[in-house]
Amino acid sequence: MSSTSGQPQFRYTQTPSKVLHLRNLPWECTEEELIELCKPFGKIINTKCNVGANRNQAFVELQELNQAIQMVSYYASSSEPANVRGKTVYIQYSNRHEIVNNKSPGDVPGNVLLVTIEGVEAGDVSIDVIHLVFSAFGFVHKIATFEKAAGFQALIQFTDAETASTARNALDGRSIPRYLLPEHVTSCHLRISYSAHIDLNIKFQSHRSRDYTNPYLPVNPTAMDGLLQPIIGPDGKKIEPESNVLLASIENMQYAVTVDVLHTVFSAFGTVQKIAIFEKNGGTQALIQYPDVRIATVAKEALEGHCIYDGGYCKLHLSYSRHTDLNVKAFSDKSRDYTVPDSSLLAAQIPPPTAPAAWQNHQATAMYPRNEYASGPQPPGGQVSSWNPSMQAAGPTYVSSPGNYPTYPPSHVPGYANAATQPPSSPSQHGNSVSPSVKPGGLSPGQPSYYGQ
């Protein structure tokens, strides 16, 4: 039997063993995920996770040989291959007959603990609360917090492994005291293991990292944000501080969402300055920067929960980002800076010289014909450029046509009739797809749709 990728999922030439070798596992596959896959076939005696250069292999030892044979035979005859997190897993008998050493790095005592705080989001538990809880067992040298696929995590450095072991034994599986948590957090649990780190590299003091051994370390300006507890609204939900940069998480992404597609959608509410697309936690996210908070707020309220394509595809979930000015590559397939003119696109758009129009000066006639920036063809992919003549101070001078460069207030947004329109690669205009005219809470009747009707 072959998998969808053409690789054989099983190898029959090997001698059966109660230890199975699993390949093509997702990154940082956990022991719990392996047990969930194998437990229908028998009792799991031992596991060894994150093996190999890419940490995408594992060994599982079942209690009886016939249980391992049953698992291999089942998936060999099944029309659906074994999978973990949607990835096809290749199974074969191992050359070993038992797993001798299953000590992972998380079981080797060290002075740095890796703490996963379950049941909370980043910002729910401040770094000061973490310090208060763990300093009860000894002097805490450094703390660094971050977000991973496993959730909100922290690295906590103690003086020695003995102090770290004491803290781990006392707190692993326990909950942070309720009075130290925000009102909307009902409970949280600590899952603690040892880290391979010995000395954390903390570059500055902030709400995400602290070095308690160096009072002279520079303070990041955003550190003050961490001193404030989240503001809770009447409904018990955390109120986000507003920002001119939106963080968009794209759900059910069946079709490609490019920089140009996002620009078409979000520029309906005002001038989009920068866009960056990236992968995080197995999903696609994007940062969209507006010139001010007001436009970002209108866009967030209108687009939250709406879909870019018909059929519920590419659903948008929006929140405010802590960023205020994105540092992105000006022109790439994953990012765009619209405040920097693209000379290659401009060169491609320049048509043959025409007779000068009435409003042009004669020196700029050949370079900037009237229709080039007023109503001429758009860049590839339906991209509509916002031309700013002040950016071309070093280039030829010309007189811009009045009214060609609007400030894009939410109630005077031009429609983009030439956005990509061929399904399934184009944003939809109907059904549950994104449309400013159906903004939650009601949008002004004069608000046009982003796409031409």
CSV table of C-alpha atoms in Angstrom, one decimal:
chain,number,residue,atom,x,y,z
A,1,MET,CA,0.0,0.0,0.0
A,2,SER,CA,1.3,3.5,-0.8
A,3,SER,CA,0.6,6.8,0.8
A,4,THR,CA,-0.5,9.9,-0.9
A,5,SER,CA,3.1,11.0,-1.3
A,6,GLY,CA,4.2,7.8,-3.0
A,7,GLN,CA,6.3,6.5,-0.1
A,8,PRO,CA,5.6,3.1,1.2
A,9,GLN,CA,3.9,3.4,4.5
A,10,PHE,CA,5.1,0.0,5.7
A,11,ARG,CA,8.1,-2.2,5.2
A,12,TYR,CA,7.4,-6.0,5.3
A,13,THR,CA,11.0,-7.2,4.9
A,14,GLN,CA,11.8,-6.5,8.6
A,15,THR,CA,11.4,-8.9,11.4
A,16,PRO,CA,8.3,-8.0,13.5
A,17,SER,CA,9.1,-6.3,16.8
A,18,LYS,CA,7.0,-4.9,19.6
A,19,VAL,CA,8.9,-1.6,19.1
A,20,LEU,CA,7.5,0.4,16.2
A,21,HIS,CA,9.4,3.1,14.3
A,22,LEU,CA,7.2,6.1,13.3
A,23,ARG,CA,8.4,8.6,10.7
A,24,ASN,CA,7.2,11.9,9.2
A,25,LEU,CA,5.7,13.1,12.5
A,26,PRO,CA,4.8,16.8,12.9
A,27,TRP,CA,7.3,19.0,14.6
A,28,GLU,CA,7.6,18.6,18.4
A,29,CYS,CA,5.2,15.7,18.4
A,30,THR,CA,4.3,14.9,22.0
A,31,GLU,CA,4.2,11.6,23.9
A,32,GLU,CA,0.4,12.2,24.4
A,33,GLU,CA,-0.1,12.3,20.6
A,34,LEU,CA,1.8,9.0,20.1
A,35,ILE,CA,-0.2,7.3,22.8
A,36,GLU,CA,-3.4,8.6,21.3
A,37,LEU,CA,-2.4,7.0,18.0
A,38,CYS,CA,-1.3,3.7,19.3
A,39,LYS,CA,-3.4,3.0,22.4
A,40,PRO,CA,-6.3,1.3,20.5
A,41,PHE,CA,-4.0,-1.6,19.7
A,42,GLY,CA,-2.7,-2.3,23.2
A,43,LYS,CA,-0.9,-1.0,26.3
A,44,ILE,CA,2.0,1.4,25.6
A,45,ILE,CA,5.1,0.5,27.6
A,46,ASN,CA,7.5,3.2,26.5
A,47,THR,CA,8.0,6.0,24.0
A,48,LYS,CA,10.9,8.0,22.6
A,49,CYS,CA,9.9,11.2,20.9
A,50,ASN,CA,11.5,13.8,18.7
A,51,VAL,CA,14.2,11.5,17.3
A,52,GLY,CA,16.3,12.3,14.2
A,53,ALA,CA,17.9,15.5,12.8
A,54,ASN,CA,14.5,17.0,12.0
A,55,ARG,CA,12.9,15.7,15.3
A,56,ASN,CA,10.1,14.1,13.3
A,57,GLN,CA,10.6,10.5,14.2
A,58,ALA,CA,9.7,8.4,17.3
A,59,PHE,CA,9.7,4.9,18.8
A,60,VAL,CA,6.8,3.3,20.5
A,61,GLU,CA,7.0,0.1,22.5
A,62,LEU,CA,3.8,-1.9,23.0
A,63,GLN,CA,3.4,-4.5,25.7
A,64,GLU,CA,3.0,-7.5,23.4
A,65,LEU,CA,4.4,-8.4,20.0
A,66,ASN,CA,1.0,-9.3,18.5
A,67,GLN,CA,-0.3,-5.8,19.4
A,68,ALA,CA,2.5,-4.3,17.3
A,69,ILE,CA,1.7,-6.7,14.4
A,70,GLN,CA,-2.0,-5.9,14.7
A,71,MET,CA,-1.3,-2.1,14.5
A,72,VAL,CA,0.9,-2.5,11.4
A,73,SER,CA,-1.5,-4.9,9.7
A,74,TYR,CA,-4.5,-2.6,10.4
A,75,TYR,CA,-3.0,0.5,8.8
A,76,ALA,CA,-1.6,-1.6,5.9
A,77,SER,CA,-5.1,-2.7,5.0
A,78,SER,CA,-6.9,0.6,5.8
A,79,SER,CA,-7.8,3.1,3.2
A,80,GLU,CA,-6.8,5.9,5.5
A,81,PRO,CA,-3.2,5.9,6.6
A,82,ALA,CA,-2.1,6.7,10.2
A,83,ASN,CA,-1.8,10.4,10.7
A,84,VAL,CA,-1.0,12.9,13.5
A,85,ARG,CA,-2.2,16.5,13.1
A,86,GLY,CA,-3.1,15.8,9.5
A,87,LYS,CA,0.3,14.5,8.5
A,88,THR,CA,0.6,10.9,7.2
A,89,VAL,CA,2.8,8.8,9.5
A,90,TYR,CA,5.0,6.0,8.1
A,91,ILE,CA,5.2,3.0,10.3
A,92,GLN,CA,7.7,0.1,10.3
A,93,TYR,CA,9.1,-2.4,12.7
A,94,SER,CA,12.1,-1.3,14.6
A,95,ASN,CA,15.4,-3.2,14.7
A,96,ARG,CA,15.4,-2.8,18.5
A,97,HIS,CA,13.2,-5.0,20.7
A,98,GLU,CA,12.9,-2.6,23.6
A,99,ILE,CA,13.4,1.1,24.3
A,100,VAL,CA,16.2,1.2,26.8
A,101,ASN,CA,16.8,4.9,27.5
A,102,ASN,CA,13.8,7.2,27.3
A,103,LYS,CA,15.2,10.2,29.1
A,104,SER,CA,14.3,13.2,27.0
A,105,PRO,CA,16.0,16.6,27.6
A,106,GLY,CA,13.0,17.6,29.7
A,107,ASP,CA,13.8,14.8,32.2
A,108,VAL,CA,17.5,15.7,32.7
A,109,PRO,CA,17.7,18.0,35.8
A,110,GLY,CA,19.0,21.5,35.1
A,111,ASN,CA,18.9,25.0,36.6
A,112,VAL,CA,16.4,26.3,33.9
A,113,LEU,CA,12.8,25.2,33.9
A,114,LEU,CA,10.4,25.2,30.9
A,115,VAL,CA,7.0,26.1,32.2
A,116,THR,CA,3.8,25.8,30.1
A,117,ILE,CA,0.9,27.7,31.6
A,118,GLU,CA,-2.3,26.0,30.4
A,119,GLY,CA,-5.7,27.6,30.2
A,120,VAL,CA,-4.5,31.2,29.7
A,121,GLU,CA,-3.5,33.5,26.9
A,122,ALA,CA,-0.4,35.7,26.7
A,123,GLY,CA,-1.0,38.7,28.9
A,124,ASP,CA,-3.3,36.9,31.3
A,125,VAL,CA,-0.4,36.0,33.6
A,126,SER,CA,2.1,38.8,34.0
A,127,ILE,CA,5.9,38.2,34.4
A,128,ASP,CA,5.6,39.6,37.9
A,129,VAL,CA,3.1,36.9,38.9
A,130,ILE,CA,5.4,34.2,37.5
A,131,HIS,CA,8.3,35.7,39.4
A,132,LEU,CA,6.3,35.8,42.6
A,133,VAL,CA,5.2,32.2,42.3
A,134,PHE,CA,8.7,30.7,41.5
A,135,SER,CA,10.8,33.0,43.8
A,136,ALA,CA,9.2,31.2,46.8
A,137,PHE,CA,11.7,28.4,46.1
A,138,GLY,CA,14.8,30.4,45.6
A,139,PHE,CA,16.4,33.3,43.9
A,140,VAL,CA,15.1,33.6,40.3
A,141,HIS,CA,17.9,35.0,38.0
A,142,LYS,CA,16.0,35.4,34.7
A,143,ILE,CA,12.6,34.9,33.1
A,144,ALA,CA,11.7,34.9,29.4
A,145,THR,CA,8.1,34.4,28.2
A,146,PHE,CA,6.9,33.5,24.7
A,147,GLU,CA,4.1,31.8,22.8
A,148,LYS,CA,4.5,28.4,21.1
A,149,ALA,CA,2.2,25.8,19.6
A,150,ALA,CA,1.9,24.3,23.1
A,151,GLY,CA,0.6,27.6,24.5
A,152,PHE,CA,1.9,30.4,26.7
A,153,GLN,CA,5.4,29.3,28.0
A,154,ALA,CA,8.2,30.7,30.2
A,155,LEU,CA,11.8,29.8,30.8
A,156,ILE,CA,12.8,30.4,34.4
A,157,GLN,CA,16.5,30.3,35.5
A,158,PHE,CA,17.5,29.4,39.0
A,159,THR,CA,20.9,29.4,40.7
A,160,ASP,CA,21.3,25.7,40.5
A,161,ALA,CA,19.6,22.4,39.4
A,162,GLU,CA,18.7,21.6,43.1
A,163,THR,CA,16.6,24.8,43.5
A,164,ALA,CA,15.0,24.2,40.1
A,165,SER,CA,14.1,20.6,41.0
A,166,THR,CA,12.5,21.7,44.3
A,167,ALA,CA,10.3,24.2,42.4
A,168,ARG,CA,9.4,21.7,39.7
A,169,ASN,CA,8.4,19.0,42.2
A,170,ALA,CA,6.3,21.5,44.2
A,171,LEU,CA,4.5,23.2,41.3
A,172,ASP,CA,4.2,20.7,38.4
A,173,GLY,CA,0.5,20.1,37.8
A,174,ARG,CA,-0.5,22.8,40.3
A,175,SER,CA,-2.5,26.0,39.6
A,176,ILE,CA,-1.4,29.6,40.1
A,177,PRO,CA,-3.4,30.9,43.1
A,178,ARG,CA,-6.7,32.3,42.0
A,179,TYR,CA,-6.2,35.8,43.6
A,180,LEU,CA,-3.2,36.3,41.4
A,181,LEU,CA,-5.1,35.8,38.2
A,182,PRO,CA,-7.4,38.2,36.3
A,183,GLU,CA,-11.1,37.8,37.0
A,184,HIS,CA,-11.9,36.3,33.6
A,185,VAL,CA,-9.4,33.4,34.1
A,186,THR,CA,-11.1,30.7,36.0
A,187,SER,CA,-8.1,28.3,36.3
A,188,CYS,CA,-4.7,27.5,34.9
A,189,HIS,CA,-2.3,24.7,35.4
A,190,LEU,CA,1.5,24.5,35.3
A,191,ARG,CA,3.2,21.9,33.2
A,192,ILE,CA,7.0,21.9,34.0
A,193,SER,CA,10.0,20.2,32.6
A,194,TYR,CA,13.7,20.9,32.5
A,195,SER,CA,15.2,23.0,29.7
A,196,ALA,CA,18.5,22.4,27.9
A,197,HIS,CA,19.4,26.0,28.5
A,198,ILE,CA,21.9,26.9,31.2
A,199,ASP,CA,22.1,30.7,31.0
A,200,LEU,CA,19.3,32.7,29.4
A,201,ASN,CA,20.3,35.6,27.1
A,202,ILE,CA,18.1,38.5,28.1
A,203,LYS,CA,18.8,41.6,26.0
A,204,PHE,CA,16.5,44.1,27.8
A,205,GLN,CA,13.9,44.4,30.6
A,206,SER,CA,10.3,44.3,29.3
A,207,HIS,CA,6.9,42.7,30.0
A,208,ARG,CA,8.2,39.6,28.2
A,209,SER,CA,11.6,39.2,29.7
A,210,ARG,CA,13.5,40.1,32.9
A,211,ASP,CA,17.1,39.8,34.2
A,212,TYR,CA,17.0,40.2,38.0
A,213,THR,CA,20.8,40.0,38.2
A,214,ASN,CA,21.4,43.1,36.1
A,215,PRO,CA,19.6,46.3,37.2
A,216,TYR,CA,21.5,48.3,34.5
A,217,LEU,CA,20.0,46.4,31.6
A,218,PRO,CA,18.2,48.7,29.1
A,219,VAL,CA,14.5,48.9,29.5
A,220,ASN,CA,12.3,48.3,26.4
A,221,PRO,CA,9.7,51.1,26.0
A,222,THR,CA,7.0,48.4,25.8
A,223,ALA,CA,7.9,47.2,29.2
A,224,MET,CA,5.4,49.7,30.7
A,225,ASP,CA,2.6,47.9,29.0
A,226,GLY,CA,3.3,44.8,31.1
A,227,LEU,CA,2.8,46.7,34.3
A,228,LEU,CA,-0.8,47.3,33.6
A,229,GLN,CA,-3.4,44.6,34.2
A,230,PRO,CA,-5.7,43.9,31.2
A,231,ILE,CA,-8.8,46.0,31.1
A,232,ILE,CA,-11.9,43.8,31.4
A,233,GLY,CA,-15.2,44.8,29.9
A,234,PRO,CA,-18.7,44.3,31.3
A,235,ASP,CA,-19.0,41.0,29.4
A,236,GLY,CA,-15.9,39.7,31.2
A,237,LYS,CA,-13.7,39.8,28.0
A,238,LYS,CA,-10.4,41.5,27.9
A,239,ILE,CA,-10.4,44.8,26.1
A,240,GLU,CA,-7.5,45.2,23.7
A,241,PRO,CA,-5.5,48.4,23.5
A,242,GLU,CA,-6.2,49.9,20.1
A,243,SER,CA,-3.4,50.1,17.5
A,244,ASN,CA,-2.9,51.2,13.9
A,245,VAL,CA,-1.7,47.7,13.1
A,246,LEU,CA,-4.1,44.8,12.8
A,247,LEU,CA,-3.2,41.1,13.3
A,248,ALA,CA,-5.3,38.9,11.0
A,249,SER,CA,-5.6,35.2,11.6
A,250,ILE,CA,-7.0,33.4,8.6
A,251,GLU,CA,-9.2,30.3,9.3
A,252,ASN,CA,-10.3,27.6,6.9
A,253,MET,CA,-7.8,28.7,4.3
A,254,GLN,CA,-8.8,26.6,1.3
A,255,TYR,CA,-7.6,29.2,-1.3
A,256,ALA,CA,-4.3,31.2,-1.4
A,257,VAL,CA,-4.4,34.5,0.3
A,258,THR,CA,-1.7,36.8,-1.2
A,259,VAL,CA,-0.5,40.2,-0.3
A,260,ASP,CA,-2.5,41.7,-3.2
A,261,VAL,CA,-5.7,40.0,-2.0
A,262,LEU,CA,-5.3,41.4,1.5
A,263,HIS,CA,-4.5,44.8,0.1
A,264,THR,CA,-7.7,44.7,-1.9
A,265,VAL,CA,-9.8,43.7,1.2
A,266,PHE,CA,-8.3,46.1,3.8
A,267,SER,CA,-7.7,49.1,1.6
A,268,ALA,CA,-11.4,49.5,1.3
A,269,PHE,CA,-11.3,51.3,4.6
A,270,GLY,CA,-8.3,53.5,4.0
A,271,THR,CA,-4.7,53.6,2.9
A,272,VAL,CA,-2.8,50.4,3.7
A,273,GLN,CA,0.8,51.3,4.4
A,274,LYS,CA,2.4,47.8,4.9
A,275,ILE,CA,1.4,44.1,4.9
A,276,ALA,CA,3.4,41.1,6.1
A,277,ILE,CA,2.2,37.5,5.9
A,278,PHE,CA,3.7,34.7,8.0
A,279,GLU,CA,3.0,31.2,9.4
A,280,LYS,CA,2.5,30.7,13.1
A,281,ASN,CA,1.1,27.8,15.1
A,282,GLY,CA,0.3,25.9,11.9
A,283,GLY,CA,-1.9,28.7,10.5
A,284,THR,CA,-1.5,31.7,8.3
A,285,GLN,CA,-1.5,35.2,9.9
A,286,ALA,CA,-0.9,38.7,8.6
A,287,LEU,CA,-0.1,42.1,9.9
A,288,ILE,CA,-1.8,45.1,8.2
A,289,GLN,CA,-0.6,48.6,9.0
A,290,TYR,CA,-2.8,51.7,8.6
A,291,PRO,CA,-1.7,55.3,9.0
A,292,ASP,CA,-3.8,55.8,12.2
A,293,VAL,CA,-5.8,53.9,14.8
A,294,ARG,CA,-9.2,55.3,13.6
A,295,ILE,CA,-9.0,53.5,10.2
A,296,ALA,CA,-7.7,50.3,11.8
A,297,THR,CA,-10.7,50.3,14.3
A,298,VAL,CA,-13.2,50.8,11.5
A,299,ALA,CA,-11.6,48.0,9.4
A,300,LYS,CA,-11.5,45.6,12.5
A,301,GLU,CA,-15.2,46.2,13.3
A,302,ALA,CA,-16.2,45.6,9.7
A,303,LEU,CA,-14.1,42.6,8.8
A,304,GLU,CA,-14.1,40.6,12.0
A,305,GLY,CA,-15.6,37.1,11.4
A,306,HIS,CA,-16.2,37.7,7.7
A,307,CYS,CA,-14.9,35.5,4.9
A,308,ILE,CA,-12.7,36.6,1.9
A,309,TYR,CA,-14.2,33.9,-0.3
A,310,ASP,CA,-17.7,32.4,-0.8
A,311,GLY,CA,-18.5,29.2,1.1
A,312,GLY,CA,-17.0,30.3,4.4
A,313,TYR,CA,-13.4,30.1,3.1
A,314,CYS,CA,-10.6,32.2,4.5
A,315,LYS,CA,-12.4,33.6,7.5
A,316,LEU,CA,-10.8,36.6,9.2
A,317,HIS,CA,-10.3,36.9,12.9
A,318,LEU,CA,-8.8,40.3,13.8
A,319,SER,CA,-7.1,41.8,16.8
A,320,TYR,CA,-4.8,44.7,17.5
A,321,SER,CA,-1.1,44.2,17.3
A,322,ARG,CA,1.5,45.6,19.7
A,323,HIS,CA,3.4,46.8,16.6
A,324,THR,CA,3.0,50.4,15.4
A,325,ASP,CA,5.4,50.5,12.5
A,326,LEU,CA,6.3,47.2,10.6
A,327,ASN,CA,9.8,46.6,9.3
A,328,VAL,CA,9.1,44.6,6.1
A,329,LYS,CA,10.8,44.0,2.8
A,330,ALA,CA,9.3,46.5,0.3
A,331,PHE,CA,8.4,44.0,-2.4
A,332,SER,CA,8.2,40.2,-1.9
A,333,ASP,CA,5.6,37.5,-2.1
A,334,LYS,CA,5.0,37.7,1.7
A,335,SER,CA,5.3,41.4,2.4
A,336,ARG,CA,4.8,44.8,0.8
A,337,ASP,CA,5.7,48.4,1.8
A,338,TYR,CA,3.3,50.7,0.0
A,339,THR,CA,5.1,53.8,1.3
A,340,VAL,CA,8.1,52.9,-0.9
A,341,PRO,CA,7.5,53.2,-4.7
A,342,ASP,CA,8.3,50.0,-6.8
A,343,SER,CA,10.5,51.2,-9.6
A,344,SER,CA,10.1,47.9,-11.5
A,345,LEU,CA,6.3,48.1,-11.4
A,346,LEU,CA,6.4,51.7,-12.5
A,347,ALA,CA,8.7,50.9,-15.4
A,348,ALA,CA,6.4,48.1,-16.5
A,349,GLN,CA,3.4,50.4,-16.5
A,350,ILE,CA,4.8,53.3,-18.5
A,351,PRO,CA,3.1,53.3,-21.9
A,352,PRO,CA,4.6,54.8,-25.1
A,353,PRO,CA,4.8,58.7,-25.1
A,354,THR,CA,1.6,60.4,-25.9
A,355,ALA,CA,0.5,63.9,-26.7
A,356,PRO,CA,0.7,66.0,-23.5
A,357,ALA,CA,-2.6,66.5,-21.7
A,358,ALA,CA,-3.8,70.0,-20.7
A,359,TRP,CA,-2.8,69.6,-17.0
A,360,GLN,CA,0.7,68.2,-17.6
A,361,ASN,CA,3.9,70.2,-17.7
A,362,HIS,CA,6.0,69.5,-20.9
A,363,GLN,CA,8.9,68.0,-19.1
A,364,ALA,CA,6.9,65.3,-17.5
A,365,THR,CA,4.8,64.4,-20.5
A,366,ALA,CA,6.7,61.3,-21.6
A,367,MET,CA,7.1,59.9,-18.1
A,368,TYR,CA,3.7,60.6,-16.6
A,369,PRO,CA,0.8,60.6,-19.0
A,370,ARG,CA,-2.5,61.6,-17.6
A,371,ASN,CA,-4.2,58.2,-17.4
A,372,GLU,CA,-1.2,56.5,-15.8
A,373,TYR,CA,-2.2,57.4,-12.3
A,374,ALA,CA,-5.7,58.7,-12.7
A,375,SER,CA,-7.7,55.8,-14.3
A,376,GLY,CA,-5.1,53.7,-16.2
A,377,PRO,CA,-4.5,50.0,-15.9
A,378,GLN,CA,-3.8,48.6,-12.4
A,379,PRO,CA,-0.7,46.6,-11.4
A,380,PRO,CA,-0.9,42.8,-11.7
A,381,GLY,CA,-3.3,40.9,-9.5
A,382,GLY,CA,-5.7,43.8,-9.1
A,383,GLN,CA,-3.2,45.8,-7.0
A,384,VAL,CA,-4.1,49.5,-6.8
A,385,SER,CA,-1.1,51.6,-6.1
A,386,SER,CA,-1.4,54.8,-3.9
A,387,TRP,CA,0.9,57.2,-5.7
A,388,ASN,CA,2.6,59.7,-3.5
A,389,PRO,CA,4.5,62.3,-5.6
A,390,SER,CA,6.6,63.4,-2.6
A,391,MET,CA,8.3,60.0,-2.7
A,392,GLN,CA,9.8,60.8,-6.1
A,393,ALA,CA,11.6,64.0,-5.1
A,394,ALA,CA,14.7,62.8,-7.0
A,395,GLY,CA,12.8,61.9,-10.1
A,396,PRO,CA,11.3,64.1,-12.8
A,397,THR,CA,8.8,66.7,-11.5
A,398,TYR,CA,5.2,66.9,-12.7
A,399,VAL,CA,1.9,68.5,-11.6
A,400,SER,CA,-0.4,65.9,-10.0
A,401,SER,CA,-4.1,66.0,-10.9
A,402,PRO,CA,-6.3,67.3,-8.1
A,403,GLY,CA,-8.3,64.7,-6.3
A,404,ASN,CA,-6.2,61.7,-7.4
A,405,TYR,CA,-4.8,61.1,-3.9
A,406,PRO,CA,-7.6,60.9,-1.4
A,407,THR,CA,-7.1,60.4,2.3
A,408,TYR,CA,-9.5,57.4,2.2
A,409,PRO,CA,-11.8,58.2,5.1
A,410,PRO,CA,-14.0,55.2,5.9
A,411,SER,CA,-17.0,56.8,4.3
A,412,HIS,CA,-15.3,57.8,1.0
A,413,VAL,CA,-13.5,54.7,-0.1
A,414,PRO,CA,-13.2,54.1,-3.8
A,415,GLY,CA,-14.3,50.7,-5.1
A,416,TYR,CA,-11.8,48.4,-6.8
A,417,ALA,CA,-13.5,47.1,-9.9
A,418,ASN,CA,-10.4,45.4,-11.2
A,419,ALA,CA,-9.7,43.2,-8.2
A,420,ALA,CA,-9.1,39.5,-9.1
A,421,THR,CA,-12.4,38.1,-10.1
A,422,GLN,CA,-11.8,34.6,-11.4
A,423,PRO,CA,-12.9,32.0,-8.9
A,424,PRO,CA,-11.5,30.4,-6.9
A,425,SER,CA,-8.5,32.7,-6.8
A,426,SER,CA,-10.5,35.9,-6.3
A,427,PRO,CA,-12.2,37.3,-3.2
A,428,SER,CA,-16.0,36.8,-3.4
A,429,GLN,CA,-18.6,39.4,-3.5
A,430,HIS,CA,-21.6,37.5,-2.2
A,431,GLY,CA,-22.9,35.2,0.6
A,432,ASN,CA,-20.8,35.2,3.8
A,433,SER,CA,-17.8,36.8,2.1
A,434,VAL,CA,-16.3,40.0,3.3
A,435,SER,CA,-18.3,43.1,2.5
A,436,PRO,CA,-18.1,46.5,4.2
A,437,SER,CA,-21.8,47.0,3.4
A,438,VAL,CA,-22.7,44.4,6.0
A,439,LYS,CA,-20.4,45.5,8.8
A,440,PRO,CA,-21.5,44.2,12.3
A,441,GLY,CA,-23.3,47.0,13.9
A,442,GLY,CA,-24.1,48.7,10.6
A,443,LEU,CA,-21.9,50.6,8.3
A,444,SER,CA,-22.8,53.9,6.8
A,445,PRO,CA,-25.1,53.5,3.8
A,446,GLY,CA,-22.6,55.4,1.6
A,447,GLN,CA,-19.8,52.9,2.2
A,448,PRO,CA,-19.1,51.2,-1.1
A,449,SER,CA,-18.0,47.5,-1.4
A,450,TYR,CA,-14.4,46.7,-2.0
A,451,TYR,CA,-15.2,45.0,-5.3
A,452,GLY,CA,-16.9,46.5,-8.3
A,453,GLN,CA,-20.5,45.5,-8.7
